[in-house]
mmCIF file of C-alpha atoms in Angstrom:
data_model
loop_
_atom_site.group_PDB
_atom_site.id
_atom_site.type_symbol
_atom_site.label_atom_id
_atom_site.label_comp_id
_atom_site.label_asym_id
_atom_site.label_seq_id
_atom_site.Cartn_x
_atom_site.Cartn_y
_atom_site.Cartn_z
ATOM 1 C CA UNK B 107 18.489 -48.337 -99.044
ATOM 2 C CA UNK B 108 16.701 -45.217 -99.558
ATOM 3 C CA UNK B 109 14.778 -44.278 -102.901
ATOM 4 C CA UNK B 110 16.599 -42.088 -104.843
ATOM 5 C CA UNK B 111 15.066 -38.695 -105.717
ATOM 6 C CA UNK B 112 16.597 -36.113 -108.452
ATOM 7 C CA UNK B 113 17.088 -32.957 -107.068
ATOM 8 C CA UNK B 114 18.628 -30.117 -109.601
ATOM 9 C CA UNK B 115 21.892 -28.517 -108.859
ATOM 10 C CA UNK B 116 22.057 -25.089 -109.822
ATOM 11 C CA UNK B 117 25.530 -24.331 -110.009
ATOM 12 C CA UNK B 118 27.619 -20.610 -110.678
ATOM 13 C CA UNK B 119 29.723 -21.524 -113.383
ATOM 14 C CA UNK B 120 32.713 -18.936 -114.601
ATOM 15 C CA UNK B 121 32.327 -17.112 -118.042
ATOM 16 C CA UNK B 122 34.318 -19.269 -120.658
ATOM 17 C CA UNK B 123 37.601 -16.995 -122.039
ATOM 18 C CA UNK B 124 36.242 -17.535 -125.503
ATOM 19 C CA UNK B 125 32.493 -16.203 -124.973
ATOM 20 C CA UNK B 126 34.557 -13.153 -123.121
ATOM 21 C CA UNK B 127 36.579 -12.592 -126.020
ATOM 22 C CA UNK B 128 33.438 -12.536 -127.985
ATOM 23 C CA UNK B 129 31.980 -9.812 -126.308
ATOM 24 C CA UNK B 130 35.310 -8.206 -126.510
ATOM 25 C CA UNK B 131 35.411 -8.144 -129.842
ATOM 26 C CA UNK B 132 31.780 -7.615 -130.241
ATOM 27 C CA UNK B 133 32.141 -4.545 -128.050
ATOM 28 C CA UNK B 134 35.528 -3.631 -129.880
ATOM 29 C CA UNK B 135 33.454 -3.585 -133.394
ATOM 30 C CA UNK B 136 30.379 -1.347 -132.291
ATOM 31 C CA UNK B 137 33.435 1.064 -131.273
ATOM 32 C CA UNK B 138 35.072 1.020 -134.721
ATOM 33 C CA UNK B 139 31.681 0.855 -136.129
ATOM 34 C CA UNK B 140 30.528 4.235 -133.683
ATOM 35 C CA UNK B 141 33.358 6.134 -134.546
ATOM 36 C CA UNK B 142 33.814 5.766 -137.947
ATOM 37 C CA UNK B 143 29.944 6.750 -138.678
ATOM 38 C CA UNK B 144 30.484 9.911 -136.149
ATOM 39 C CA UNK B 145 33.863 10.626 -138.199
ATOM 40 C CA UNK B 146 31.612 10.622 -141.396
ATOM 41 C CA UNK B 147 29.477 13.060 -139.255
ATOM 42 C CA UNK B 148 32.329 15.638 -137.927
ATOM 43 C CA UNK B 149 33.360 15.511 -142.363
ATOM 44 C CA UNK B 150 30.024 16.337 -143.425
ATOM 45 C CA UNK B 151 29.431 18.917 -140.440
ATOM 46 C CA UNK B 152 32.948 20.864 -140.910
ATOM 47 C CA UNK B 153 32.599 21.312 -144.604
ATOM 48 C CA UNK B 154 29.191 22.364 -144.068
ATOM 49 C CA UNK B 155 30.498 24.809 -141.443
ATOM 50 C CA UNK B 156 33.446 26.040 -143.614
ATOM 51 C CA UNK B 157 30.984 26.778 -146.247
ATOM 52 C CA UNK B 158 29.468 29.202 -144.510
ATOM 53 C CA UNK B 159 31.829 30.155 -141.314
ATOM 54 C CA UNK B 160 35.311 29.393 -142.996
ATOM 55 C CA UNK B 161 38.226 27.637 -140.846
ATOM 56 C CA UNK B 162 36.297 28.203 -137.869
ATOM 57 C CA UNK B 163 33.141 26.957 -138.741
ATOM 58 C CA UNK B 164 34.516 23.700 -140.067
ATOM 59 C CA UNK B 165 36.337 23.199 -136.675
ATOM 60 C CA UNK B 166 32.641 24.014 -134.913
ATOM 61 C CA UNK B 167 30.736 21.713 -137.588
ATOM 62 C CA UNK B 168 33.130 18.964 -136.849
ATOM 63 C CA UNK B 169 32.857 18.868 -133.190
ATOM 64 C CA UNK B 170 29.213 19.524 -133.344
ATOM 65 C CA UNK B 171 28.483 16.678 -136.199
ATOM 66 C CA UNK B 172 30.468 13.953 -134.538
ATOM 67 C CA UNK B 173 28.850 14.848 -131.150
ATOM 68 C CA UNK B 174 25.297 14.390 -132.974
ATOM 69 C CA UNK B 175 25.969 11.279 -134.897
ATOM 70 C CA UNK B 176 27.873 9.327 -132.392
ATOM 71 C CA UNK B 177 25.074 9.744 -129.697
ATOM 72 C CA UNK B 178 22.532 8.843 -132.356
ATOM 73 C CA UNK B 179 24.150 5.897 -133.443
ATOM 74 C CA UNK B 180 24.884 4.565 -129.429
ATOM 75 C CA UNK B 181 21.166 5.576 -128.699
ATOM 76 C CA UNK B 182 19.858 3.628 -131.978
ATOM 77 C CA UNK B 183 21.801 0.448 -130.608
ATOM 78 C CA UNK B 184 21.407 0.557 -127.536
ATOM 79 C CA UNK B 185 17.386 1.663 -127.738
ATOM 80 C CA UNK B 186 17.309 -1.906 -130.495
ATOM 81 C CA UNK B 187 19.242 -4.144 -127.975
ATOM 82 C CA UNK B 188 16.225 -3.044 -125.177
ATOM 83 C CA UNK B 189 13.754 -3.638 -127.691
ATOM 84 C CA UNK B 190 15.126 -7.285 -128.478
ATOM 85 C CA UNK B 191 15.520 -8.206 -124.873
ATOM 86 C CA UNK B 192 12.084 -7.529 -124.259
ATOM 87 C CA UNK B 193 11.052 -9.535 -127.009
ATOM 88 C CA UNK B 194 13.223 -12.536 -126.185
ATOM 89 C CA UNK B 195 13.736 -12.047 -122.355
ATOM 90 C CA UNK B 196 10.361 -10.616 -121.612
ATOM 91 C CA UNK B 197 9.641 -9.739 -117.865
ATOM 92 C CA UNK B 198 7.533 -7.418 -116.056
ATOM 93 C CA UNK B 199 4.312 -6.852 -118.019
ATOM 94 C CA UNK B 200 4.842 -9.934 -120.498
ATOM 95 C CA UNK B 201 3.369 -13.121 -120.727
ATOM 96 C CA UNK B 202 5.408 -14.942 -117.870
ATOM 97 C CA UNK B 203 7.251 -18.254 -119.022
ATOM 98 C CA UNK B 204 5.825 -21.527 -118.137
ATOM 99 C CA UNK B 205 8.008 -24.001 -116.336
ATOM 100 C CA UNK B 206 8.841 -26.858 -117.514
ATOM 101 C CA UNK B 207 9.069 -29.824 -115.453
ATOM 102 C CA UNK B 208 11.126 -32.105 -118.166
ATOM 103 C CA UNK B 209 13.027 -33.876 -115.357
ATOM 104 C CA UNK B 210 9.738 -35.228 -113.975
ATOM 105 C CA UNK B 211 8.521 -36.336 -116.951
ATOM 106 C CA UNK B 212 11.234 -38.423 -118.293
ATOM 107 C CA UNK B 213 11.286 -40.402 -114.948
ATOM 108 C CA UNK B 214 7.818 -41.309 -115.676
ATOM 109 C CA UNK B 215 8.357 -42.068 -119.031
ATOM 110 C CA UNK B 216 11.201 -44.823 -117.947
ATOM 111 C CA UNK B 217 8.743 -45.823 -116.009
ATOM 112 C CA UNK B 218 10.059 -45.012 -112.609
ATOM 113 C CA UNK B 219 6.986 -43.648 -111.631
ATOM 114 C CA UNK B 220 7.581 -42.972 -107.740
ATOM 115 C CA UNK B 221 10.833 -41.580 -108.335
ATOM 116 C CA UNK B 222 8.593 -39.050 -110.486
ATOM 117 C CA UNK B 223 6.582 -38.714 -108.032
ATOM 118 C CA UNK B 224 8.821 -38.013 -105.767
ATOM 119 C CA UNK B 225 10.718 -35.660 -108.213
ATOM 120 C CA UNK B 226 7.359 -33.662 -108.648
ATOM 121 C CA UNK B 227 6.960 -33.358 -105.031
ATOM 122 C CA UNK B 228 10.663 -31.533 -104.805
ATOM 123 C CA UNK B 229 8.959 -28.848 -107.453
ATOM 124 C CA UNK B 230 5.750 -28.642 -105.258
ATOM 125 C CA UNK B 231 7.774 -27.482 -102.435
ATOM 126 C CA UNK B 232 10.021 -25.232 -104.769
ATOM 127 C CA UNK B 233 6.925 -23.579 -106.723
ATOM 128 C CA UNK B 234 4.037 -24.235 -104.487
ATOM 129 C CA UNK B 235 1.710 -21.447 -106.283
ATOM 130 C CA UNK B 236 2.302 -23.469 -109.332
ATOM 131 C CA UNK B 237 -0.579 -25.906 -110.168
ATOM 132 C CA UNK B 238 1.674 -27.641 -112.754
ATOM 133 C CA UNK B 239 3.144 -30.399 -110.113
ATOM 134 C CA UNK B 240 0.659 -30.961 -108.179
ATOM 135 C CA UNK B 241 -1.669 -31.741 -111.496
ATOM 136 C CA UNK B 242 1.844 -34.193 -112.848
ATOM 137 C CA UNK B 243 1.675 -36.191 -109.478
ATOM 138 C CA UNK B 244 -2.413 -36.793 -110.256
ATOM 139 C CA UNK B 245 -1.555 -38.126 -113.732
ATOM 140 C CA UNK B 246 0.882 -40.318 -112.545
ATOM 141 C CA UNK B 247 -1.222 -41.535 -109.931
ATOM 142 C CA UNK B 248 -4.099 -41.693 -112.585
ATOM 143 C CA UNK B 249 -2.610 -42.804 -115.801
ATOM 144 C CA UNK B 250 -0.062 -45.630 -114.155
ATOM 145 C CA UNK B 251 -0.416 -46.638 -110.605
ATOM 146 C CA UNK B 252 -4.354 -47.009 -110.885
ATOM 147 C CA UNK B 253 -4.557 -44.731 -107.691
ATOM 148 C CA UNK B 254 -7.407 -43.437 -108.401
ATOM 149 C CA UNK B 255 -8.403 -41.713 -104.874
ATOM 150 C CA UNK B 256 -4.950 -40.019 -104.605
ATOM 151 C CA UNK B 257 -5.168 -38.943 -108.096
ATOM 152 C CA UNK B 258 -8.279 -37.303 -107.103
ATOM 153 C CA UNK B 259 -6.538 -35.576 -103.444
ATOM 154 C CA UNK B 260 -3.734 -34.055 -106.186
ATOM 155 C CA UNK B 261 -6.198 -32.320 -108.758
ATOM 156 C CA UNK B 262 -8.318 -30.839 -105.867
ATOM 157 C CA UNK B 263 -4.467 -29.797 -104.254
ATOM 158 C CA UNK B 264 -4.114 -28.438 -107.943
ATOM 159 C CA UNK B 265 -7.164 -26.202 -107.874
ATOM 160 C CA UNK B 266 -6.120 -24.983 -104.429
ATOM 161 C CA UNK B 267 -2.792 -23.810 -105.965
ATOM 162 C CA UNK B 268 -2.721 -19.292 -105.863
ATOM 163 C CA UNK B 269 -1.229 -19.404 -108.897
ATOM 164 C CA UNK B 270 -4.548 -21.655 -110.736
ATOM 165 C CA UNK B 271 -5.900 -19.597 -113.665
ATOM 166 C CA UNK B 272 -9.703 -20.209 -114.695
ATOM 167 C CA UNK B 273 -8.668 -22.310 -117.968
ATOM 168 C CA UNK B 274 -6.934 -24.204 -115.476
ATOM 169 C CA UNK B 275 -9.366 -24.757 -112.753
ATOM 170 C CA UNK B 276 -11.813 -26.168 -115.441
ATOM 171 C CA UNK B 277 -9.450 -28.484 -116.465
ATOM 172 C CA UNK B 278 -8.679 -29.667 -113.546
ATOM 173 C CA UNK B 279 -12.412 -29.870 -112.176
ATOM 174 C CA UNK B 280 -13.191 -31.896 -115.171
ATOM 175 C CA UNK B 281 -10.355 -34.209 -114.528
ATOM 176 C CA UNK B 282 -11.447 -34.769 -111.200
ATOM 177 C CA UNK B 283 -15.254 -35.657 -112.438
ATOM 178 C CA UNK B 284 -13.761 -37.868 -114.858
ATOM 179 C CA UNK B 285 -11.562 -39.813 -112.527
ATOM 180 C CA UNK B 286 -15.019 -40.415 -110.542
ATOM 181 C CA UNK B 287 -17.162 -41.183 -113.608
ATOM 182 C CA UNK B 288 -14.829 -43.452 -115.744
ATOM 183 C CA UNK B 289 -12.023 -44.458 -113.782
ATOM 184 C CA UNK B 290 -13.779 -45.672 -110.042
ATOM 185 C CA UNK B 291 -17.112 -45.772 -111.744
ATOM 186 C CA UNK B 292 -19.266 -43.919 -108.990
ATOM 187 C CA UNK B 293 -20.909 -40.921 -110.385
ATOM 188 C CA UNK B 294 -22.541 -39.708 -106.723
ATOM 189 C CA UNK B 295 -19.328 -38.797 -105.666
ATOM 190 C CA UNK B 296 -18.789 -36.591 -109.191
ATOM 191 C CA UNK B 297 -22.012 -34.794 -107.780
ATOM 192 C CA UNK B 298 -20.097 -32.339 -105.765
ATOM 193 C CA UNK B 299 -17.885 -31.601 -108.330
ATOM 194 C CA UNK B 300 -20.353 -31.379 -111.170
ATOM 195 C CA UNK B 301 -21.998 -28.801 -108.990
ATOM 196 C CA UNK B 302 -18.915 -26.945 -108.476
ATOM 197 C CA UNK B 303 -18.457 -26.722 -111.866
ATOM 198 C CA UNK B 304 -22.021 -25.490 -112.561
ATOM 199 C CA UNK B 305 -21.461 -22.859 -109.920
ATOM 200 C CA UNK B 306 -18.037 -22.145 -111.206
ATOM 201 C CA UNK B 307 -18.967 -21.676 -114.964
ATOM 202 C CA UNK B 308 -22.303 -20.827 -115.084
ATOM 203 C CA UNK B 309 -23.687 -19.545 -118.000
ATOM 204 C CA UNK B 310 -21.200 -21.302 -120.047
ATOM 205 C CA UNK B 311 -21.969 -24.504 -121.979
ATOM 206 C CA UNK B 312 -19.195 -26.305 -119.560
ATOM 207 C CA UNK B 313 -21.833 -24.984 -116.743
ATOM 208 C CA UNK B 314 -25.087 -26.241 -118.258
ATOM 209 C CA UNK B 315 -23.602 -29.674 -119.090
ATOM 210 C CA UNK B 316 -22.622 -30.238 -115.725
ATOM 211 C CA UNK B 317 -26.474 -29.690 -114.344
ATOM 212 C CA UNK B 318 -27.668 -31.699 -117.079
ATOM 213 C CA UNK B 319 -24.986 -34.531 -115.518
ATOM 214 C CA UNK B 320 -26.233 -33.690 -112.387
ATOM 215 C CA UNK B 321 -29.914 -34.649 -112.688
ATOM 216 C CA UNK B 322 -29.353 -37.723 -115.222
ATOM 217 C CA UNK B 323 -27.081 -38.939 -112.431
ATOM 218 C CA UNK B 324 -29.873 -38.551 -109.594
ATOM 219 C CA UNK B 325 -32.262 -39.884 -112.326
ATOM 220 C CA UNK B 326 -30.418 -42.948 -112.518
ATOM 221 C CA UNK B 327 -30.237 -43.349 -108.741
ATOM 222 C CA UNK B 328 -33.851 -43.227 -108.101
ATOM 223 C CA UNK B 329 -34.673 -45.731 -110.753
ATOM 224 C CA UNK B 330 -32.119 -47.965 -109.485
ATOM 225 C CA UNK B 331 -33.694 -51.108 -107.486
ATOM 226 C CA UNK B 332 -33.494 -51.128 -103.671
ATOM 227 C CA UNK B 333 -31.237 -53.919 -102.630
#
């Protein structure tokens, strides 16, 4: 029998009757709302017109202070619902929100770690400019199957990810190095990476760390007896 692997369903699901009647009556209330702060306007206009224009100028000062304070009010709402939508739906120029990958994660917290694997993979091919997945499928490798090599193939398909930011591409650099330092305990083959990272970052102190690794490294392999 085949492996199972969780796949999301993303399903169109009707409007519930009783969220619709929410918005009607939420929609009903700005009405009342509207209308009774643009009647307040068309009083306050047509006495004001009346007390200088008489029975015409109230009927003018009505019309004109309903018209004013009825598209003031709809333009005050309306311009604060934009406003909040922006600030809790933000698009376009905002920050953009980072996926989550929850599904993944729980599998690998049960301990099904292929399955999560093989739950990661279905993101990878959904969001393949996303380094997030690819760098899940190294830790799994990493931190529970002892896979060492493959965790190492994931970062570097990580770093080759378009949407990889420069916090990111440290991170996952130094995750690689690490795997070769601590995990499979051969430093030469961190060499390329160190240098990378050097290359990378230099002038930063993550740079000049990673030539100082770099020649301790070779240091240590020229001191170390021929077999």
């Amino acid at each position: 029998m085949g492996r199972h692997i969780p796949r999301r369903a993303y399903r169109e699901r009707p409007d519930d009757p009783a969220r619709l009647q929410d918005r009607d009556a939420a929609a009903a209330a700005f009405r009342l709302k509207t209308a009774y702060y643009a009647g307040a306007g068309a009083v306050i206009g047509g006495l004001g017109g009346a007390f200088k224009f008489g029975p015409l100028g109230f009927v003018a000062g009505a019309a004109l202070g309903y018209g004013v304070v009825f598209y003031l009010t709809k333009l005050f709402v309306e311009g604060g619902g934009a406003l909040m939508g922006k600030i809790y739906h933000p698009h376009g120029e905002s920050t953009p929100h980072k996926r989550e990958y929850s599904e993944a994660q729980a599998l690998a917290l049960r301990g099904l770690f292929q399955e999560a694997i093989d739950c990661y993979e279905t993101y990878v091919a959904e969001f393949p400019d996303d380094p997030e997945p690819y760098m899940g499928i190294a830790r799994v490798y990493r931190d529970h199957l002892k896979r060492y090599d493959d965790a190492a193939t994931w970062f570097r398909r990580a770093r080759q990810a378009a949407g990889i930011d420069r916090g990111r591409e440290l991170l996952v650099t130094r995750e690689i190095i690490e795997v070769y330092m601590s995990k499979l305990r051969q430093p030469e083959r961190a060499i390329p990476e160190l240098a990378r990272l050097a290359d990378r970052f230099s002038g930063t102190r993550e740079g000049d760390l990673a030539k100082v690794e770099i020649e301790r490294i070779r240091a240590e392999r020229l001191e170390r007896p021929q077999a």
